[in-house]
């Protein structure tokens, strides 16, 4: 009864309240990871057991069974068939995740305020795939690898307890962020940047408090705005009676409102990873040196809301997943000696859509994202081609890219929120598909108008 009264007081279901309590509990649980005696093995056990326990409390016993299916298949592929373990892990883990998405209809559950374990399974899927691919990369010649591959490749198979601890470490497997197993192992074993040095041990307390403060502000804004911009608005008769500008404004505010929920979730995750020490990413070159804590950073709120171009969005939104997609999908689709193009961008966005779930709204959103980014690149190329003495034209194109990003992002994200094909098409159609037409026109114009980058006077003299 207490859980029910608490849930009704804050306007959520009992399962969601239980998840939120477990999710916030990752902060003290992560703090105690620093104090576990007994060396690295004890810390691996602690990470695995606390992650499994919080999953059990939050989602029930079946959640851990679901987690162990892709975990064990991927680990077995690394043991038995190292040469192809990356491909086996990718196909099996993604396939199992898609099956769970379909079985649990997770998108509908999230849309209606429910919760299930597929969100955590999404994070574990990325972890097991990256681990297997990095172990596969350990067979390749160093000269043939990109810098990210050299940094993350595994020459030695992690032990089972190391692997399970990495997958279930409670600070990240609920909602991310995703990080590399090499970083997890170095942190657990107090190696690399976590080795004691003359610079001392960085204190995580102030950055943790900053992340918690950000989480509080984000949740406050979401709770304040969400009653004014519910998803049901797009299917209400009054919405169709409004004019074009008002409908477009409602779409913008709906996307703006929904983002604060994600900002809250990622801020809590960031606090959890920082307080554990894993969020530490090195020292600055300033004097005196300052600790950096951006390993756990998954969003730059101001960077998203004031992005100068769509190209910047993957760098500031769901940062660690965007990095994962670049390293394990985008870069690996580019043939050696060739430049990436729209195909690599579209394929990467398609993988991201499938990872989220097989809802039409997800797929349409990520196809829209590919178009949005390609259109923004066309504007940027024109901007770079403007001679230095035409500064006003250059600034106008920069402002155009900002306004374009603002418009197309908030138009596109409606599909991500409503999910169904009918609602997505109806919402897009209510503003005359403006957020689809403009990117397509820009892409076509970009293929026709191909200006050469402007060179400065000094460059010409050279």
Coordinates of C-alpha atoms in Angstrom, one line a residue:
X1 CA 0.0 0.0 0.0
X2 CA 2.9 2.4 0.7
X3 CA 4.3 1.8 -2.7
X4 CA 0.9 2.4 -4.3
X5 CA 0.4 5.7 -2.4
X6 CA 3.9 6.9 -3.3
X7 CA 3.4 6.0 -6.9
X8 CA 0.1 7.8 -7.2
X9 CA 1.5 10.8 -5.4
X10 CA 4.2 11.3 -8.1
X11 CA 2.0 10.1 -11.0
X12 CA 3.7 6.9 -12.0
X13 CA 2.9 3.2 -11.8
X14 CA 4.2 0.9 -9.0
X15 CA 6.7 -0.9 -11.4
X16 CA 8.1 2.4 -12.6
X17 CA 8.5 3.6 -9.0
X18 CA 10.2 0.4 -8.1
X19 CA 12.6 0.9 -11.0
X20 CA 13.3 4.5 -10.1
X21 CA 14.1 3.5 -6.5
X22 CA 16.5 0.8 -7.7
X23 CA 17.9 3.1 -10.3
X24 CA 18.7 5.8 -7.7
X25 CA 20.1 3.1 -5.4
X26 CA 22.9 2.6 -8.0
X27 CA 24.5 5.7 -6.6
X28 CA 25.2 4.5 -3.0
X29 CA 25.9 0.9 -4.4
X30 CA 28.5 2.4 -6.7
X31 CA 30.0 4.4 -3.9
X32 CA 30.6 1.2 -1.8
X33 CA 32.4 -0.4 -4.8
X34 CA 35.3 1.9 -3.9
X35 CA 35.5 0.4 -0.4
X36 CA 35.3 -3.4 -1.2
X37 CA 38.2 -5.2 0.3
X38 CA 39.8 -8.3 -1.3
X39 CA 41.2 -7.0 -4.6
X40 CA 39.9 -7.0 -8.1
X41 CA 38.1 -10.4 -7.9
X42 CA 36.0 -9.2 -4.9
X43 CA 35.2 -6.0 -6.9
X44 CA 34.1 -8.1 -9.9
X45 CA 31.9 -10.2 -7.7
X46 CA 30.4 -7.1 -6.1
X47 CA 29.6 -5.5 -9.5
X48 CA 28.0 -8.7 -10.8
X49 CA 25.9 -9.5 -7.6
X50 CA 24.7 -6.0 -7.0
X51 CA 23.7 -5.5 -10.6
X52 CA 21.8 -8.8 -10.6
X53 CA 20.1 -8.1 -7.3
X54 CA 18.9 -4.6 -8.3
X55 CA 17.7 -6.1 -11.6
X56 CA 15.8 -8.8 -9.7
X57 CA 14.1 -6.2 -7.4
X58 CA 13.3 -3.9 -10.3
X59 CA 12.2 -6.3 -13.0
X60 CA 11.9 -9.7 -11.4
X61 CA 13.8 -13.0 -11.7
X62 CA 13.3 -13.4 -15.5
X63 CA 15.3 -10.2 -16.2
X64 CA 18.6 -11.9 -15.3
X65 CA 17.7 -14.9 -17.4
X66 CA 17.2 -12.6 -20.3
X67 CA 20.5 -10.9 -19.6
X68 CA 22.5 -14.1 -19.5
X69 CA 21.3 -15.4 -22.9
X70 CA 23.3 -12.9 -25.0
X71 CA 26.0 -12.7 -22.4
X72 CA 26.7 -16.5 -22.5
X73 CA 26.3 -16.9 -26.2
X74 CA 28.8 -14.1 -26.8
X75 CA 31.3 -15.4 -24.3
X76 CA 31.0 -18.9 -25.8
X77 CA 31.7 -17.5 -29.2
X78 CA 34.9 -15.9 -27.9
X79 CA 36.0 -19.2 -26.4
X80 CA 35.1 -21.4 -29.3
X81 CA 35.4 -19.4 -32.5
X82 CA 37.5 -16.2 -31.9
X83 CA 37.9 -15.5 -35.6
X84 CA 34.2 -14.8 -36.1
X85 CA 33.1 -14.0 -32.5
X86 CA 32.3 -10.4 -33.3
X87 CA 29.9 -11.3 -36.1
X88 CA 28.3 -14.1 -34.0
X89 CA 27.9 -11.8 -31.0
X90 CA 26.4 -9.0 -33.1
X91 CA 23.8 -11.2 -34.8
X92 CA 22.9 -13.3 -31.8
X93 CA 22.7 -10.4 -29.3
X94 CA 20.8 -8.0 -31.6
X95 CA 18.5 -10.9 -32.7
X96 CA 17.7 -11.8 -29.1
X97 CA 17.1 -8.1 -28.2
X98 CA 14.7 -7.7 -31.2
X99 CA 12.8 -10.8 -30.1
X100 CA 12.4 -9.4 -26.6
X101 CA 11.3 -6.0 -28.0
X102 CA 8.6 -7.8 -30.1
X103 CA 7.5 -10.2 -27.3
X104 CA 7.2 -7.5 -24.6
X105 CA 6.1 -4.7 -27.0
X106 CA 8.5 -2.6 -24.9
X107 CA 7.9 0.6 -26.9
X108 CA 4.2 0.5 -26.0
X109 CA 5.0 -0.2 -22.4
X110 CA 7.4 2.8 -22.2
X111 CA 4.9 5.0 -24.0
X112 CA 2.2 4.2 -21.6
X113 CA 4.4 4.7 -18.5
X114 CA 5.3 1.1 -17.9
X115 CA 8.7 -0.5 -17.5
X116 CA 10.4 -3.8 -18.4
X117 CA 13.9 -5.2 -18.6
X118 CA 14.5 -4.5 -22.3
X119 CA 16.0 -1.1 -21.6
X120 CA 18.7 -2.8 -19.5
X121 CA 19.1 -5.5 -22.1
X122 CA 19.7 -2.8 -24.7
X123 CA 22.8 -1.7 -22.8
X124 CA 24.1 -5.2 -22.2
X125 CA 23.7 -5.9 -25.9
X126 CA 26.1 -3.2 -26.8
X127 CA 28.5 -4.3 -24.1
X128 CA 28.7 -7.9 -25.2
X129 CA 29.0 -7.0 -28.9
X130 CA 31.9 -4.5 -28.2
X131 CA 33.7 -7.0 -26.0
X132 CA 33.5 -9.8 -28.7
X133 CA 34.5 -7.4 -31.5
X134 CA 37.5 -6.1 -29.5
X135 CA 38.6 -9.7 -28.8
X136 CA 38.3 -10.4 -32.5
X137 CA 40.4 -7.3 -33.2
X138 CA 43.2 -8.8 -31.0
X139 CA 43.9 -11.2 -33.9
X140 CA 44.5 -8.4 -36.4
X141 CA 47.8 -6.7 -37.2
X142 CA 48.2 -3.4 -35.4
X143 CA 49.1 -1.6 -38.6
X144 CA 45.7 -2.4 -40.1
X145 CA 43.7 -1.0 -37.1
X146 CA 42.2 2.4 -36.4
X147 CA 43.3 4.3 -33.3
X148 CA 40.1 3.3 -31.4
X149 CA 40.7 -0.4 -32.3
X150 CA 44.3 -0.2 -31.1
X151 CA 43.1 1.3 -27.8
X152 CA 40.2 -1.1 -27.1
X153 CA 41.3 -4.4 -28.6
X154 CA 41.7 -7.4 -26.3
X155 CA 44.7 -9.7 -26.6
X156 CA 43.6 -11.9 -23.8
X157 CA 40.1 -13.4 -23.1
X158 CA 38.6 -11.9 -20.0
X159 CA 37.7 -14.4 -17.3
X160 CA 34.1 -15.2 -16.8
X161 CA 33.8 -13.3 -13.6
X162 CA 35.5 -10.2 -15.2
X163 CA 33.1 -10.5 -18.1
X164 CA 29.9 -10.8 -15.9
X165 CA 31.0 -8.0 -13.7
X166 CA 31.5 -5.8 -16.7
X167 CA 28.1 -6.6 -18.1
X168 CA 26.1 -6.2 -14.9
X169 CA 28.0 -3.4 -13.2
X170 CA 25.0 -1.7 -11.7
X171 CA 26.1 1.9 -12.3
X172 CA 25.5 1.5 -16.0
X173 CA 23.4 -1.5 -17.0
X174 CA 20.1 0.1 -16.1
X175 CA 20.4 3.0 -18.6
X176 CA 24.0 3.3 -19.7
X177 CA 26.4 4.8 -20.3
X178 CA 28.2 2.2 -22.4
X179 CA 31.9 1.9 -21.8
X180 CA 34.7 -0.4 -22.9
X181 CA 35.7 -3.5 -21.0
X182 CA 39.4 -2.5 -21.0
X183 CA 38.4 0.7 -19.1
X184 CA 36.3 -1.4 -16.7
X185 CA 39.2 -3.9 -16.1
X186 CA 41.7 -1.1 -15.5
X187 CA 39.4 0.7 -13.1
X188 CA 38.6 -2.5 -11.2
X189 CA 42.3 -3.5 -11.0
X190 CA 43.4 0.1 -10.3
X191 CA 45.6 0.3 -13.4
X192 CA 46.1 2.9 -16.1
X193 CA 44.8 6.3 -15.1
X194 CA 43.5 4.8 -11.9
X195 CA 47.0 4.0 -10.6
X196 CA 48.0 6.0 -7.7
X197 CA 50.1 9.0 -8.8
X198 CA 51.8 12.1 -7.4
X199 CA 48.7 14.0 -8.5
X200 CA 46.8 12.2 -5.8
X201 CA 43.3 10.6 -6.0
X202 CA 40.7 12.7 -7.7
X203 CA 37.7 13.5 -5.5
X204 CA 34.3 12.5 -7.2
X205 CA 32.0 14.3 -4.7
X206 CA 31.7 17.7 -6.3
X207 CA 31.0 16.4 -9.9
X208 CA 28.6 13.9 -8.4
X209 CA 26.6 16.6 -6.7
X210 CA 26.6 18.6 -9.9
X211 CA 25.2 15.6 -11.8
X212 CA 22.5 15.2 -9.1
X213 CA 21.6 18.9 -9.2
X214 CA 21.3 18.7 -12.9
X215 CA 19.0 15.6 -12.5
X216 CA 16.8 17.4 -10.1
X217 CA 16.4 20.4 -12.4
X218 CA 15.7 18.2 -15.4
X219 CA 13.0 16.2 -13.5
X220 CA 11.4 19.3 -12.2
X221 CA 11.1 20.8 -15.7
X222 CA 9.8 17.6 -17.1
X223 CA 7.1 17.2 -14.4
X224 CA 6.1 20.9 -14.9
X225 CA 5.9 20.8 -18.7
X226 CA 4.6 17.2 -19.4
X227 CA 0.9 18.0 -18.4
X228 CA 0.8 20.8 -21.0
X229 CA 2.2 18.7 -23.8
X230 CA 1.0 15.1 -23.6
X231 CA 1.5 12.7 -26.5
X232 CA -2.3 12.3 -26.8
X233 CA -2.4 15.9 -28.0
X234 CA -1.6 14.9 -31.6
X235 CA -4.7 12.7 -31.8
X236 CA -7.1 15.3 -30.2
X237 CA -9.5 17.1 -32.6
X238 CA -8.4 20.5 -31.3
X239 CA -4.9 19.9 -32.6
X240 CA -6.3 19.7 -36.2
X241 CA -8.2 22.9 -35.7
X242 CA -5.0 24.9 -35.0
X243 CA -3.1 26.7 -37.6
X244 CA 0.3 25.5 -39.1
X245 CA 2.4 27.7 -36.9
X246 CA 0.7 26.6 -33.7
X247 CA 0.9 22.9 -34.7
X248 CA 4.6 23.3 -35.4
X249 CA 5.1 25.1 -32.0
X250 CA 3.3 22.2 -30.2
X251 CA 5.6 19.7 -32.0
X252 CA 8.6 21.7 -30.9
X253 CA 7.4 21.9 -27.3
X254 CA 6.5 18.2 -27.2
X255 CA 10.0 17.2 -28.3
X256 CA 11.6 19.8 -25.9
X257 CA 9.5 18.5 -23.0
X258 CA 10.3 14.8 -23.6
X259 CA 14.0 15.4 -23.7
X260 CA 14.1 16.5 -20.1
X261 CA 13.1 12.9 -19.0
X262 CA 16.2 11.6 -20.8
X263 CA 18.4 14.3 -19.3
X264 CA 17.2 13.2 -15.8
X265 CA 17.9 9.5 -16.4
X266 CA 21.4 10.1 -17.9
X267 CA 22.3 12.6 -15.1
X268 CA 21.5 9.9 -12.5
X269 CA 23.6 7.4 -14.4
X270 CA 26.4 9.9 -14.6
X271 CA 26.4 10.5 -10.9
X272 CA 26.5 6.8 -10.3
X273 CA 29.5 6.2 -12.5
X274 CA 31.3 9.3 -11.2
X275 CA 30.9 8.3 -7.5
X276 CA 32.3 4.8 -8.2
X277 CA 35.5 6.4 -9.7
X278 CA 34.9 4.8 -13.2
X279 CA 33.8 8.2 -14.5
X280 CA 37.3 9.6 -14.1
X281 CA 38.9 10.1 -17.5
X282 CA 42.3 11.7 -16.7
X283 CA 43.8 15.0 -15.7
X284 CA 43.8 18.3 -17.6
X285 CA 47.1 20.0 -18.7
X286 CA 46.3 23.1 -16.7
X287 CA 48.4 24.1 -13.7
X288 CA 47.4 22.8 -11.2
X289 CA 45.9 19.8 -13.1
X290 CA 42.2 19.2 -12.7
X291 CA 40.4 15.9 -12.8
X292 CA 38.1 15.2 -15.8
X293 CA 34.9 13.2 -15.3
X294 CA 33.5 12.9 -18.9
X295 CA 33.7 9.1 -19.3
X296 CA 30.2 8.9 -17.9
X297 CA 28.8 11.9 -19.7
X298 CA 25.9 10.9 -21.9
X299 CA 24.4 14.3 -22.7
X300 CA 25.3 17.9 -23.0
X301 CA 22.0 19.6 -22.3
X302 CA 22.9 23.0 -23.7
X303 CA 24.8 21.4 -26.6
X304 CA 21.5 19.7 -27.7
X305 CA 19.2 22.6 -27.2
X306 CA 21.5 25.1 -28.9
X307 CA 23.2 22.8 -31.5
X308 CA 24.6 24.9 -34.3
X309 CA 24.1 22.1 -36.8
X310 CA 22.6 18.6 -36.9
X311 CA 26.1 17.1 -37.3
X312 CA 26.8 18.1 -33.7
X313 CA 23.8 16.2 -32.2
X314 CA 25.5 12.7 -32.1
X315 CA 28.4 14.4 -30.2
X316 CA 26.0 15.8 -27.4
X317 CA 23.0 13.4 -27.3
X318 CA 23.3 9.9 -26.0
X319 CA 27.1 10.4 -26.4
X320 CA 28.4 7.0 -25.4
X321 CA 25.9 5.1 -27.7
X322 CA 26.8 7.5 -30.5
X323 CA 30.5 6.7 -29.9
X324 CA 29.7 3.0 -29.9
X325 CA 27.8 3.3 -33.2
X326 CA 30.7 5.1 -34.7
X327 CA 33.3 2.6 -33.6
X328 CA 31.4 -0.6 -34.2
X329 CA 29.1 0.2 -37.1
X330 CA 29.9 3.4 -39.0
X331 CA 33.8 3.2 -39.2
X332 CA 33.7 -0.5 -40.0
X333 CA 31.5 0.1 -43.0
X334 CA 34.0 2.4 -44.6
X335 CA 36.4 0.7 -47.0
X336 CA 40.0 1.4 -46.5
X337 CA 41.2 4.5 -48.5
X338 CA 37.6 5.7 -49.1
X339 CA 35.5 8.4 -47.5
X340 CA 32.2 7.6 -45.7
X341 CA 29.0 8.6 -47.4
X342 CA 25.3 8.6 -47.0
X343 CA 25.2 4.8 -47.1
X344 CA 27.3 4.5 -43.9
X345 CA 25.2 7.2 -42.2
X346 CA 21.9 5.5 -43.2
X347 CA 23.1 2.0 -42.2
X348 CA 24.3 3.3 -38.8
X349 CA 21.0 5.0 -38.1
X350 CA 19.1 1.8 -39.2
X351 CA 21.1 -0.2 -36.6
X352 CA 20.3 2.4 -34.0
X353 CA 16.6 2.2 -35.0
X354 CA 16.5 -1.7 -34.8
X355 CA 18.4 -1.5 -31.4
X356 CA 15.6 0.7 -30.0
X357 CA 12.8 -1.6 -31.3
X358 CA 10.9 -2.6 -34.5
X359 CA 8.4 0.2 -34.2
X360 CA 7.7 2.3 -37.4
X361 CA 8.2 5.5 -35.4
X362 CA 11.7 4.5 -34.4
X363 CA 12.7 3.5 -38.0
X364 CA 11.2 6.7 -39.5
X365 CA 12.9 8.8 -36.8
X366 CA 16.4 7.4 -37.5
X367 CA 15.9 7.6 -41.3
X368 CA 14.8 11.2 -40.7
X369 CA 18.0 11.7 -38.6
X370 CA 20.2 10.5 -41.5
X371 CA 18.4 13.0 -43.8
X372 CA 18.7 15.7 -41.2
X373 CA 22.4 15.3 -40.8
X374 CA 23.0 15.0 -44.6
X375 CA 21.0 18.2 -45.1
X376 CA 23.0 20.0 -42.4
X377 CA 26.3 19.0 -44.1
X378 CA 25.1 20.6 -47.3
X379 CA 24.5 23.9 -45.5
X380 CA 27.9 23.6 -43.8
X381 CA 29.7 23.0 -47.1
X382 CA 28.2 26.2 -48.5
X383 CA 29.1 28.0 -45.4
X384 CA 32.7 26.9 -45.7
X385 CA 32.8 28.0 -49.3
X386 CA 31.9 31.6 -48.5
X387 CA 35.0 34.0 -48.8
X388 CA 36.2 35.6 -45.6
X389 CA 35.1 39.1 -46.7
X390 CA 31.5 38.0 -46.9
X391 CA 31.2 37.5 -43.2
X392 CA 27.5 38.4 -43.1
X393 CA 26.6 35.7 -45.6
X394 CA 28.6 33.2 -43.6
X395 CA 26.8 34.2 -40.4
X396 CA 23.5 33.9 -42.2
X397 CA 24.2 30.4 -43.3
X398 CA 25.3 29.5 -39.8
X399 CA 22.0 30.9 -38.4
X400 CA 20.2 29.0 -41.1
X401 CA 21.8 25.7 -40.0
X402 CA 20.8 26.4 -36.4
X403 CA 17.2 27.1 -37.3
X404 CA 17.1 24.1 -39.6
X405 CA 18.4 21.8 -36.9
X406 CA 15.9 23.1 -34.4
X407 CA 13.0 22.6 -36.8
X408 CA 13.9 19.2 -38.2
X409 CA 15.0 17.7 -34.8
X410 CA 11.7 18.5 -33.1
X411 CA 9.6 17.5 -36.1
X412 CA 11.5 14.2 -36.4
X413 CA 11.4 13.2 -32.8
X414 CA 7.6 13.0 -32.8
X415 CA 8.0 9.6 -34.5
X416 CA 10.3 8.4 -31.7
X417 CA 7.6 9.4 -29.1
X418 CA 4.4 8.2 -30.7
X419 CA 5.9 5.1 -32.3
X420 CA 2.9 4.0 -34.5
X421 CA 3.0 4.5 -38.2
X422 CA -0.5 6.1 -38.3
X423 CA 0.3 8.6 -35.6
X424 CA 3.7 9.4 -37.0
X425 CA 2.5 10.1 -40.5
X426 CA -0.5 12.1 -39.2
X427 CA 1.8 14.3 -37.0
X428 CA 4.2 14.8 -39.9
X429 CA 1.4 15.5 -42.3
X430 CA -0.2 18.0 -40.0
X431 CA 2.8 20.3 -40.7
X432 CA 2.9 19.3 -44.4
X433 CA 6.0 17.1 -44.0
X434 CA 8.1 20.2 -43.7
X435 CA 10.8 18.4 -41.7
X436 CA 11.2 15.8 -44.5
X437 CA 10.9 18.0 -47.5
X438 CA 13.5 20.5 -46.4
X439 CA 16.3 18.0 -45.8
X440 CA 15.6 16.2 -49.1
X441 CA 15.7 19.5 -51.0
X442 CA 19.0 20.5 -49.3
X443 CA 20.6 17.1 -50.1
X444 CA 19.5 17.4 -53.8
X445 CA 20.8 21.0 -53.9
X446 CA 24.0 19.9 -52.2
X447 CA 24.6 17.4 -55.0
X448 CA 24.0 20.1 -57.7
X449 CA 25.7 23.1 -56.0
X450 CA 29.2 21.8 -55.0
X451 CA 31.3 24.8 -54.1
X452 CA 34.9 24.6 -53.4
X453 CA 36.0 25.6 -49.9
X454 CA 37.1 29.2 -49.7
X455 CA 40.8 29.8 -49.3
X456 CA 42.3 32.7 -47.4
X457 CA 44.6 35.2 -49.0
X458 CA 47.6 33.7 -47.1
X459 CA 46.8 30.2 -48.5
X460 CA 46.5 31.6 -52.0
X461 CA 50.0 33.2 -51.8
X462 CA 51.4 29.9 -50.7

